[in-house]
């Protein structure tokens, strides 16, 4: 109703972070390319497996002068997995606690990143070689104002170029760049990879590093498919350069969610050479985020604690687009006002000093259990943020919000009662 809308709006308005001059508009007018990296967790980055470098290309980007590498970035997905990460990035709202919001609320009004970019003259699209109704994407993308979905029908998929879930990442990127070369510019393309998906099956000819040796067949194969995805990404960058799409684009890449669940803790503790406690499990929700801005020369590692909810305001500000009126719960990662605080969908969280998971409070640096009082202020805030996000979604409140003026359509909201 009307009062709910006022309260949510007051909270959102009071928690907006102003952009910083240093990065606002840094990638103005460029094409925006976002790559969702299937099941990629940070523990493989700058790491090796029995002496084999796992992600040489991404590792090179962590030290690249045109790349911001966010090393304390976390996924915030729930049961909706990939689709939840898409929801976070498009809306800067949390997904739902039970069930995939892509299925349950595709009839809602949303103010997506695609909608903002449509208004700036961008051609907005998603490229993903799967059945269009998987995760209800065809319906949800309409609600998100994504202009075109290049689903599996836009690709040549056959026995030779596919494995397990479908088209392999390398031919996916190759064919995607061909499609992108034909798009009106500027475009916003979101690409979703597939090969590094459970059960991590890979053709022998694509295996460039050996399997790991543990009691988990899943973890053993994970390193190979991650390594394959990394190589495909390198080819993607080369293709973009070849087609003249590289210099005038900004390329954002992030891990969508974990790939190795807690069922594989034994194998993980063998690999990481430490016990996988609930504290470690929470920290393993760390996924990489790369923001690559060709020829910018301003790249660095950013250690701010952050999450997928922060991607949208960060990107829109880099493109020079104001978000002060957006109904968003994330904040620009470059803003002075961004806080080291990431909330998980289950109410757990990480700050620069604390980790809270499964009702236990830990010192972030040592993993030592501490009094829950230390965590309490953040526990309350996590509940509050998740609650407001749920209210927006469950009440379909964005119907009653005028994004252009920031006005609340109170009368219309009250008619609903
Ligand atoms: C399917 C792909 C994988 O289209 O996005 O989905 P997931 O199982 O990771 O949610
Ligand atoms: Mn996924």
Short mmCIF file of C-alpha atoms and ligand atoms in Angstrom, two decimals:
data_model
loop_
_atom_site.label_atom_id
_atom_site.label_comp_id
_atom_site.label_asym_id
_atom_site.label_seq_id
_atom_site.Cartn_x
_atom_site.Cartn_y
_atom_site.Cartn_z
CA UNK A 1 0.00 0.00 0.00
CA UNK A 2 0.97 3.68 0.08
CA UNK A 3 2.74 3.70 3.46
CA UNK A 4 4.83 0.66 2.56
CA UNK A 5 5.98 2.44 -0.59
CA UNK A 6 6.93 5.58 1.35
CA UNK A 7 8.96 3.60 3.86
CA UNK A 8 10.81 1.60 1.21
CA UNK A 9 11.53 4.74 -0.75
CA UNK A 10 12.85 6.58 2.31
CA UNK A 11 15.20 3.70 3.03
CA UNK A 12 16.46 3.48 -0.54
CA UNK A 13 16.92 7.25 -0.87
CA UNK A 14 18.87 7.42 2.40
CA UNK A 15 21.23 4.65 1.35
CA UNK A 16 22.27 5.96 -2.09
CA UNK A 17 26.00 6.41 -2.66
CA UNK A 18 27.13 9.36 -4.76
CA UNK A 19 29.45 8.62 -7.66
CA UNK A 20 33.04 9.79 -7.57
CA UNK A 21 34.41 12.12 -10.23
CA UNK A 22 37.41 9.84 -10.74
CA UNK A 23 35.36 7.14 -12.45
CA UNK A 24 31.99 8.69 -13.38
CA UNK A 25 31.72 8.66 -17.16
CA UNK A 26 35.06 6.88 -17.60
CA UNK A 27 33.47 4.56 -20.21
CA UNK A 28 30.89 7.00 -21.57
CA UNK A 29 29.24 6.06 -24.89
CA UNK A 30 31.03 2.72 -25.08
CA UNK A 31 29.33 -0.58 -25.79
CA UNK A 32 28.70 -2.54 -22.62
CA UNK A 33 29.60 -6.23 -22.69
CA UNK A 34 28.81 -8.28 -19.59
CA UNK A 35 29.94 -11.88 -19.36
CA UNK A 36 28.41 -14.16 -16.75
CA UNK A 37 31.05 -16.76 -15.94
CA UNK A 38 29.31 -19.99 -15.08
CA UNK A 39 30.15 -21.39 -11.60
CA UNK A 40 33.45 -19.49 -11.33
CA UNK A 41 34.72 -19.06 -7.78
CA UNK A 42 37.67 -16.93 -6.74
CA UNK A 43 39.69 -19.74 -5.20
CA UNK A 44 41.02 -20.75 -8.63
CA UNK A 45 42.22 -17.23 -9.49
CA UNK A 46 45.99 -16.76 -9.18
CA UNK A 47 46.18 -20.33 -7.97
CA UNK A 48 47.45 -23.58 -9.43
CA UNK A 49 46.38 -27.21 -9.33
CA UNK A 50 49.29 -29.64 -8.92
CA UNK A 51 51.54 -27.06 -10.57
CA UNK A 52 49.17 -26.22 -13.43
CA UNK A 53 48.00 -22.62 -13.69
CA UNK A 54 44.19 -22.80 -13.86
CA UNK A 55 43.18 -19.40 -15.24
CA UNK A 56 46.20 -17.84 -16.99
CA UNK A 57 44.15 -15.31 -18.94
CA UNK A 58 42.07 -14.06 -16.01
CA UNK A 59 45.22 -14.03 -13.87
CA UNK A 60 46.84 -11.69 -16.37
CA UNK A 61 43.82 -9.39 -16.04
CA UNK A 62 44.20 -9.19 -12.26
CA UNK A 63 47.43 -7.28 -12.90
CA UNK A 64 46.33 -5.48 -16.08
CA UNK A 65 46.46 -1.68 -16.29
CA UNK A 66 43.05 -1.50 -17.99
CA UNK A 67 41.29 -3.78 -15.51
CA UNK A 68 39.74 -3.24 -12.13
CA UNK A 69 39.87 -6.61 -10.37
CA UNK A 70 37.56 -6.93 -7.36
CA UNK A 71 39.03 -9.58 -5.10
CA UNK A 72 36.49 -9.33 -2.24
CA UNK A 73 33.37 -9.62 -4.36
CA UNK A 74 30.65 -12.17 -3.49
CA UNK A 75 27.70 -13.78 -5.23
CA UNK A 76 24.32 -13.27 -3.55
CA UNK A 77 22.22 -15.85 -5.35
CA UNK A 78 19.65 -18.26 -3.96
CA UNK A 79 17.78 -21.15 -5.52
CA UNK A 80 17.52 -19.29 -8.85
CA UNK A 81 21.28 -19.72 -9.46
CA UNK A 82 22.28 -18.10 -12.78
CA UNK A 83 18.90 -16.39 -13.09
CA UNK A 84 19.28 -14.89 -9.61
CA UNK A 85 22.64 -13.41 -10.59
CA UNK A 86 21.00 -11.93 -13.68
CA UNK A 87 18.27 -10.50 -11.48
CA UNK A 88 20.81 -8.91 -9.14
CA UNK A 89 22.74 -7.33 -11.98
CA UNK A 90 19.71 -6.02 -13.85
CA UNK A 91 17.76 -4.71 -10.87
CA UNK A 92 20.21 -4.11 -8.02
CA UNK A 93 17.67 -5.88 -5.81
CA UNK A 94 17.99 -9.20 -3.98
CA UNK A 95 16.50 -12.34 -5.47
CA UNK A 96 13.91 -14.11 -3.34
CA UNK A 97 14.56 -16.43 -0.40
CA UNK A 98 12.37 -19.21 -1.71
CA UNK A 99 12.04 -20.08 -5.38
CA UNK A 100 13.46 -18.29 -8.41
CA UNK A 101 12.16 -14.75 -8.87
CA UNK A 102 12.48 -15.31 -12.65
CA UNK A 103 9.65 -17.83 -12.33
CA UNK A 104 7.56 -16.27 -9.59
CA UNK A 105 7.55 -12.56 -10.57
CA UNK A 106 8.01 -12.22 -14.31
CA UNK A 107 4.70 -10.31 -14.39
CA UNK A 108 6.11 -7.49 -12.25
CA UNK A 109 7.14 -4.01 -13.28
CA UNK A 110 10.90 -3.63 -13.03
CA UNK A 111 13.32 -0.78 -13.71
CA UNK A 112 16.20 -2.78 -15.11
CA UNK A 113 19.63 -1.73 -16.27
CA UNK A 114 18.45 -2.63 -19.78
CA UNK A 115 15.57 -0.16 -19.44
CA UNK A 116 17.97 2.61 -18.39
CA UNK A 117 20.25 1.81 -21.30
CA UNK A 118 17.39 1.59 -23.80
CA UNK A 119 16.61 5.16 -22.88
CA UNK A 120 20.20 6.16 -23.54
CA UNK A 121 19.90 4.73 -27.06
CA UNK A 122 21.57 1.40 -26.41
CA UNK A 123 20.50 -1.79 -28.20
CA UNK A 124 20.02 -4.18 -25.27
CA UNK A 125 20.29 -7.94 -25.63
CA UNK A 126 21.27 -11.22 -24.01
CA UNK A 127 23.22 -13.99 -25.73
CA UNK A 128 22.91 -17.49 -24.33
CA UNK A 129 22.72 -20.73 -26.32
CA UNK A 130 20.00 -22.48 -24.37
CA UNK A 131 16.27 -23.04 -24.78
CA UNK A 132 14.65 -19.62 -24.44
CA UNK A 133 12.22 -20.72 -21.75
CA UNK A 134 14.93 -22.11 -19.44
CA UNK A 135 14.63 -20.18 -16.14
CA UNK A 136 11.59 -18.53 -17.77
CA UNK A 137 14.04 -16.15 -19.42
CA UNK A 138 11.82 -15.42 -22.42
CA UNK A 139 9.11 -14.05 -20.11
CA UNK A 140 11.39 -12.32 -17.62
CA UNK A 141 13.50 -10.64 -20.30
CA UNK A 142 10.33 -8.95 -21.58
CA UNK A 143 9.64 -7.65 -18.07
CA UNK A 144 13.27 -6.44 -17.93
CA UNK A 145 12.90 -4.59 -21.25
CA UNK A 146 15.71 -6.52 -22.88
CA UNK A 147 15.15 -5.84 -26.57
CA UNK A 148 16.45 -9.11 -28.01
CA UNK A 149 17.27 -12.56 -26.66
CA UNK A 150 19.71 -14.49 -28.84
CA UNK A 151 18.83 -17.96 -27.58
CA UNK A 152 19.98 -21.32 -28.97
CA UNK A 153 18.10 -20.67 -32.20
CA UNK A 154 20.54 -17.85 -33.01
CA UNK A 155 23.46 -20.28 -32.93
CA UNK A 156 24.78 -23.14 -35.01
CA UNK A 157 24.86 -25.99 -32.51
CA UNK A 158 25.92 -29.47 -33.56
CA UNK A 159 27.57 -32.61 -32.27
CA UNK A 160 31.12 -31.30 -32.83
CA UNK A 161 30.77 -27.91 -31.15
CA UNK A 162 28.72 -28.89 -28.13
CA UNK A 163 29.20 -30.80 -24.89
CA UNK A 164 27.02 -31.55 -21.88
CA UNK A 165 24.65 -28.54 -21.54
CA UNK A 166 25.12 -27.36 -25.12
CA UNK A 167 27.30 -25.12 -27.25
CA UNK A 168 30.86 -24.96 -25.94
CA UNK A 169 32.11 -21.60 -24.72
CA UNK A 170 34.71 -21.08 -27.49
CA UNK A 171 32.26 -21.43 -30.42
CA UNK A 172 29.67 -19.57 -28.34
CA UNK A 173 31.94 -16.55 -28.04
CA UNK A 174 33.02 -16.81 -31.66
CA UNK A 175 29.45 -16.87 -32.97
CA UNK A 176 28.42 -14.19 -30.47
CA UNK A 177 31.05 -11.75 -31.75
CA UNK A 178 29.70 -12.32 -35.27
CA UNK A 179 26.24 -11.39 -33.99
CA UNK A 180 27.58 -8.40 -32.08
CA UNK A 181 29.40 -7.12 -35.16
CA UNK A 182 25.99 -6.73 -36.83
CA UNK A 183 24.36 -4.89 -33.92
CA UNK A 184 23.59 -1.18 -33.93
CA UNK A 185 25.95 0.64 -31.55
CA UNK A 186 26.13 1.40 -28.75
CA UNK A 187 24.88 -1.97 -27.58
CA UNK A 188 24.54 -3.65 -24.21
CA UNK A 189 25.16 -7.37 -24.63
CA UNK A 190 25.02 -9.80 -21.75
CA UNK A 191 26.64 -13.17 -22.51
CA UNK A 192 26.06 -16.22 -20.35
CA UNK A 193 28.58 -19.06 -20.59
CA UNK A 194 27.68 -22.72 -20.18
CA UNK A 195 30.62 -25.13 -20.35
CA UNK A 196 31.80 -24.67 -16.76
CA UNK A 197 28.55 -26.07 -15.41
CA UNK A 198 28.06 -29.12 -13.23
CA UNK A 199 28.88 -31.98 -14.00
CA UNK A 200 31.89 -30.22 -15.62
CA UNK A 201 32.08 -32.52 -18.63
CA UNK A 202 34.71 -31.70 -21.24
CA UNK A 203 35.80 -33.39 -24.48
CA UNK A 204 39.29 -34.87 -24.33
CA UNK A 205 40.56 -32.49 -27.03
CA UNK A 206 39.61 -29.52 -24.84
CA UNK A 207 41.39 -30.77 -21.74
CA UNK A 208 44.59 -28.78 -21.40
CA UNK A 209 45.34 -29.56 -17.77
CA UNK A 210 44.92 -32.90 -15.99
CA UNK A 211 42.16 -33.77 -13.56
CA UNK A 212 42.66 -33.23 -9.86
CA UNK A 213 42.99 -36.31 -7.64
CA UNK A 214 40.52 -36.31 -4.76
CA UNK A 215 37.44 -38.29 -3.73
CA UNK A 216 35.25 -35.73 -5.54
CA UNK A 217 34.83 -36.39 -9.22
CA UNK A 218 33.14 -33.00 -9.40
CA UNK A 219 36.08 -31.01 -8.04
CA UNK A 220 38.51 -33.16 -10.03
CA UNK A 221 36.90 -32.09 -13.31
CA UNK A 222 36.08 -28.53 -12.26
CA UNK A 223 39.65 -27.31 -12.82
CA UNK A 224 39.61 -28.48 -16.43
CA UNK A 225 36.37 -26.78 -17.39
CA UNK A 226 37.41 -23.57 -15.61
CA UNK A 227 40.67 -23.70 -17.56
CA UNK A 228 38.71 -24.22 -20.78
CA UNK A 229 36.45 -21.23 -20.05
CA UNK A 230 39.51 -19.09 -19.33
CA UNK A 231 41.02 -19.96 -22.70
CA UNK A 232 37.70 -19.27 -24.44
CA UNK A 233 37.65 -15.82 -22.83
CA UNK A 234 41.08 -15.05 -24.22
CA UNK A 235 39.88 -15.98 -27.69
CA UNK A 236 36.80 -13.81 -27.13
CA UNK A 237 38.97 -10.76 -26.43
CA UNK A 238 40.99 -11.47 -29.57
CA UNK A 239 37.82 -11.81 -31.63
CA UNK A 240 36.47 -8.52 -30.31
CA UNK A 241 39.73 -6.83 -31.35
CA UNK A 242 39.60 -8.42 -34.79
CA UNK A 243 36.04 -7.23 -35.36
CA UNK A 244 36.81 -3.69 -34.14
CA UNK A 245 34.54 -4.02 -31.12
CA UNK A 246 37.21 -3.94 -28.42
CA UNK A 247 38.44 -0.36 -28.12
CA UNK A 248 34.99 1.20 -27.87
CA UNK A 249 33.62 -1.24 -25.32
CA UNK A 250 33.75 -1.91 -21.60
CA UNK A 251 33.87 -5.58 -20.66
CA UNK A 252 32.54 -6.69 -17.29
CA UNK A 253 32.91 -10.31 -16.14
CA UNK A 254 31.84 -12.01 -12.94
CA UNK A 255 31.27 -15.47 -11.46
CA UNK A 256 27.54 -16.13 -11.24
CA UNK A 257 27.55 -18.40 -8.14
CA UNK A 258 29.53 -21.23 -6.54
CA UNK A 259 30.42 -24.31 -8.59
CA UNK A 260 31.59 -26.54 -5.75
CA UNK A 261 28.95 -27.11 -3.09
CA UNK A 262 29.49 -28.06 0.53
CA UNK A 263 29.00 -31.71 -0.47
CA UNK A 264 32.63 -31.60 -1.62
CA UNK A 265 34.17 -30.20 1.56
CA UNK A 266 36.54 -33.13 2.00
CA UNK A 267 38.03 -32.69 -1.42
CA UNK A 268 38.12 -28.92 -1.03
CA UNK A 269 39.96 -29.16 2.26
CA UNK A 270 42.51 -31.44 0.57
CA UNK A 271 42.98 -28.91 -2.23
CA UNK A 272 43.04 -25.76 -0.07
CA UNK A 273 44.99 -27.49 2.68
CA UNK A 274 42.68 -26.33 5.43
CA UNK A 275 39.51 -27.48 7.11
CA UNK A 276 36.32 -26.19 5.46
CA UNK A 277 34.45 -24.75 8.42
CA UNK A 278 31.17 -22.81 8.04
CA UNK A 279 33.39 -19.69 8.16
CA UNK A 280 35.44 -20.96 5.20
CA UNK A 281 32.28 -21.96 3.34
CA UNK A 282 30.98 -18.41 3.65
CA UNK A 283 34.27 -17.01 2.36
CA UNK A 284 34.21 -19.48 -0.53
CA UNK A 285 31.16 -17.60 -1.86
CA UNK A 286 33.80 -15.16 -3.13
CA UNK A 287 33.54 -14.91 -6.94
CA UNK A 288 35.70 -12.75 -9.20
CA UNK A 289 34.57 -9.47 -10.77
CA UNK A 290 36.57 -7.88 -13.57
CA UNK A 291 35.80 -4.46 -15.05
CA UNK A 292 37.96 -4.10 -18.14
CA UNK A 293 38.12 -0.68 -19.80
CA UNK A 294 40.44 -0.81 -22.84
CA UNK A 295 43.00 2.01 -23.04
CA UNK A 296 41.97 3.51 -19.71
CA UNK A 297 45.24 2.83 -17.89
CA UNK A 298 43.54 3.20 -14.52
CA UNK A 299 43.09 -0.45 -13.55
CA UNK A 300 43.98 -1.79 -10.12
CA UNK A 301 42.94 -4.43 -7.62
CA UNK A 302 40.03 -3.23 -5.50
CA UNK A 303 39.62 -4.95 -2.14
CA UNK A 304 36.29 -3.36 -1.17
CA UNK A 305 33.89 -6.00 0.19
CA UNK A 306 31.02 -6.04 -2.29
CA UNK A 307 28.42 -8.11 -4.08
CA UNK A 308 26.53 -8.61 -7.31
CA UNK A 309 23.91 -6.09 -6.18
CA UNK A 310 26.56 -3.37 -6.62
CA UNK A 311 27.27 -4.12 -10.27
CA UNK A 312 24.48 -2.05 -11.80
CA UNK A 313 25.17 1.31 -10.13
CA UNK A 314 28.90 0.80 -10.67
CA UNK A 315 28.48 0.22 -14.40
CA UNK A 316 25.88 2.90 -15.00
CA UNK A 317 28.14 5.46 -13.32
CA UNK A 318 31.11 4.35 -15.43
CA UNK A 319 28.90 4.96 -18.47
CA UNK A 320 28.11 8.42 -17.11
CA UNK A 321 24.47 7.67 -16.29
CA UNK A 322 22.88 9.14 -13.17
CA UNK A 323 21.23 6.60 -10.85
CA UNK A 324 20.22 8.86 -7.99
CA UNK A 325 16.53 8.20 -8.61
CA UNK A 326 16.87 4.44 -9.14
CA UNK A 327 15.11 2.11 -6.72
CA UNK A 328 18.28 0.12 -6.04
CA UNK A 329 19.85 -1.48 -3.00
CA UNK A 330 23.41 -1.72 -4.30
CA UNK A 331 26.02 1.02 -4.42
CA UNK A 332 28.74 2.19 -6.80
CA UNK A 333 31.89 0.27 -5.90
CA UNK A 334 34.04 3.31 -6.59
CA UNK A 335 32.00 5.62 -4.39
CA UNK A 336 33.52 6.94 -1.18
CA UNK A 337 30.21 6.04 0.41
CA UNK A 338 30.27 2.38 -0.59
CA UNK A 339 30.46 0.26 2.53
CA UNK A 340 32.44 -2.92 3.04
CA UNK A 341 29.31 -5.00 3.54
CA UNK A 342 27.77 -7.79 1.49
CA UNK A 343 24.55 -9.56 2.45
CA UNK A 344 23.86 -13.14 1.45
CA UNK A 345 20.36 -14.23 0.56
CA UNK A 346 20.16 -16.37 3.73
CA UNK A 347 20.85 -13.37 6.00
CA UNK A 348 24.55 -14.11 6.45
CA UNK A 349 27.02 -11.38 5.58
CA UNK A 350 30.66 -10.37 5.22
CA UNK A 351 32.25 -7.05 6.19
CA UNK A 352 35.92 -6.03 6.25
CA UNK A 353 36.05 -7.25 9.87
CA UNK A 354 33.28 -9.79 10.34
CA UNK A 355 31.75 -12.88 8.80
CA UNK A 356 28.32 -14.01 9.93
CA UNK A 357 26.93 -17.34 8.81
CA UNK A 358 24.55 -19.95 10.22
CA UNK A 359 23.92 -17.81 13.33
CA UNK A 360 27.60 -17.58 14.27
CA UNK A 361 29.76 -14.44 14.25
CA UNK A 362 33.43 -14.70 13.25
CA UNK A 363 36.44 -12.46 13.11
CA UNK A 364 37.05 -12.14 9.38
CA UNK A 365 40.84 -12.14 9.58
CA UNK A 366 41.28 -15.14 11.89
CA UNK A 367 38.06 -17.14 11.53
CA UNK A 368 37.78 -17.19 15.32
CA UNK A 369 34.24 -17.31 16.70
CA UNK A 370 33.30 -14.12 18.56
CA UNK A 371 30.30 -12.85 20.53
CA UNK A 372 27.23 -12.42 18.35
CA UNK A 373 26.78 -8.88 19.76
CA UNK A 374 29.64 -7.77 17.50
CA UNK A 375 27.63 -8.84 14.49
CA UNK A 376 24.23 -7.65 15.74
CA UNK A 377 24.07 -4.20 14.06
CA UNK A 378 24.82 -5.83 10.71
CA UNK A 379 22.45 -8.72 11.34
CA UNK A 380 19.68 -6.16 11.78
CA UNK A 381 20.67 -4.28 8.66
CA UNK A 382 20.84 -7.45 6.59
CA UNK A 383 17.30 -8.35 7.67
CA UNK A 384 16.16 -4.82 6.89
CA UNK A 385 17.68 -4.73 3.40
CA UNK A 386 16.44 -8.16 2.45
CA UNK A 387 13.02 -7.23 3.82
CA UNK A 388 12.73 -4.04 1.78
CA UNK A 389 13.86 -5.88 -1.32
CA UNK A 390 11.23 -8.57 -0.72
CA UNK A 391 8.58 -5.88 -0.20
CA UNK A 392 9.44 -4.26 -3.53
CA UNK A 393 9.16 -7.57 -5.34
CA UNK A 394 6.25 -9.17 -3.52
CA UNK A 395 4.21 -5.95 -3.59
CA UNK A 396 5.21 -5.19 -7.19
CA UNK A 397 5.94 -1.71 -5.85
CA UNK A 398 7.83 -0.41 -8.86
CA UNK A 399 4.41 -0.07 -10.54
CA UNK A 400 3.93 2.92 -8.30
CA UNK A 401 7.30 4.56 -8.79
CA UNK A 402 8.03 7.11 -11.51
CA UNK A 403 11.69 6.62 -12.31
CA UNK A 404 11.99 9.88 -14.26
CA UNK A 405 10.75 12.18 -11.51
CA UNK A 406 11.33 9.98 -8.48
CA UNK A 407 7.68 10.54 -7.57
CA UNK A 408 5.62 7.96 -5.71
CA UNK A 409 2.22 7.24 -7.25
CA UNK A 410 0.59 7.02 -3.84
CA UNK A 411 -3.00 7.36 -5.00
CA UNK A 412 -2.65 4.46 -7.40
CA UNK A 413 -0.99 2.37 -4.71
CA UNK A 414 -3.85 3.07 -2.33
CA UNK A 415 -6.46 2.06 -4.88
CA UNK A 416 -4.93 -1.41 -4.67
CA UNK A 417 -6.03 -1.89 -1.07
C1 LIG B 1 21.30 -22.48 -18.06
C2 LIG B 1 22.44 -21.85 -17.37
C3 LIG B 1 22.82 -22.61 -16.13
O1 LIG B 1 20.75 -21.72 -19.06
O2 LIG B 1 22.23 -20.51 -17.12
O3 LIG B 1 21.92 -22.37 -15.11
P1 LIG B 1 22.24 -22.68 -13.59
O4 LIG B 1 21.95 -24.14 -13.36
O5 LIG B 1 23.67 -22.37 -13.31
O6 LIG B 1 21.32 -21.78 -12.86
MN1 LIG B 2 24.97 -20.73 -13.32
#
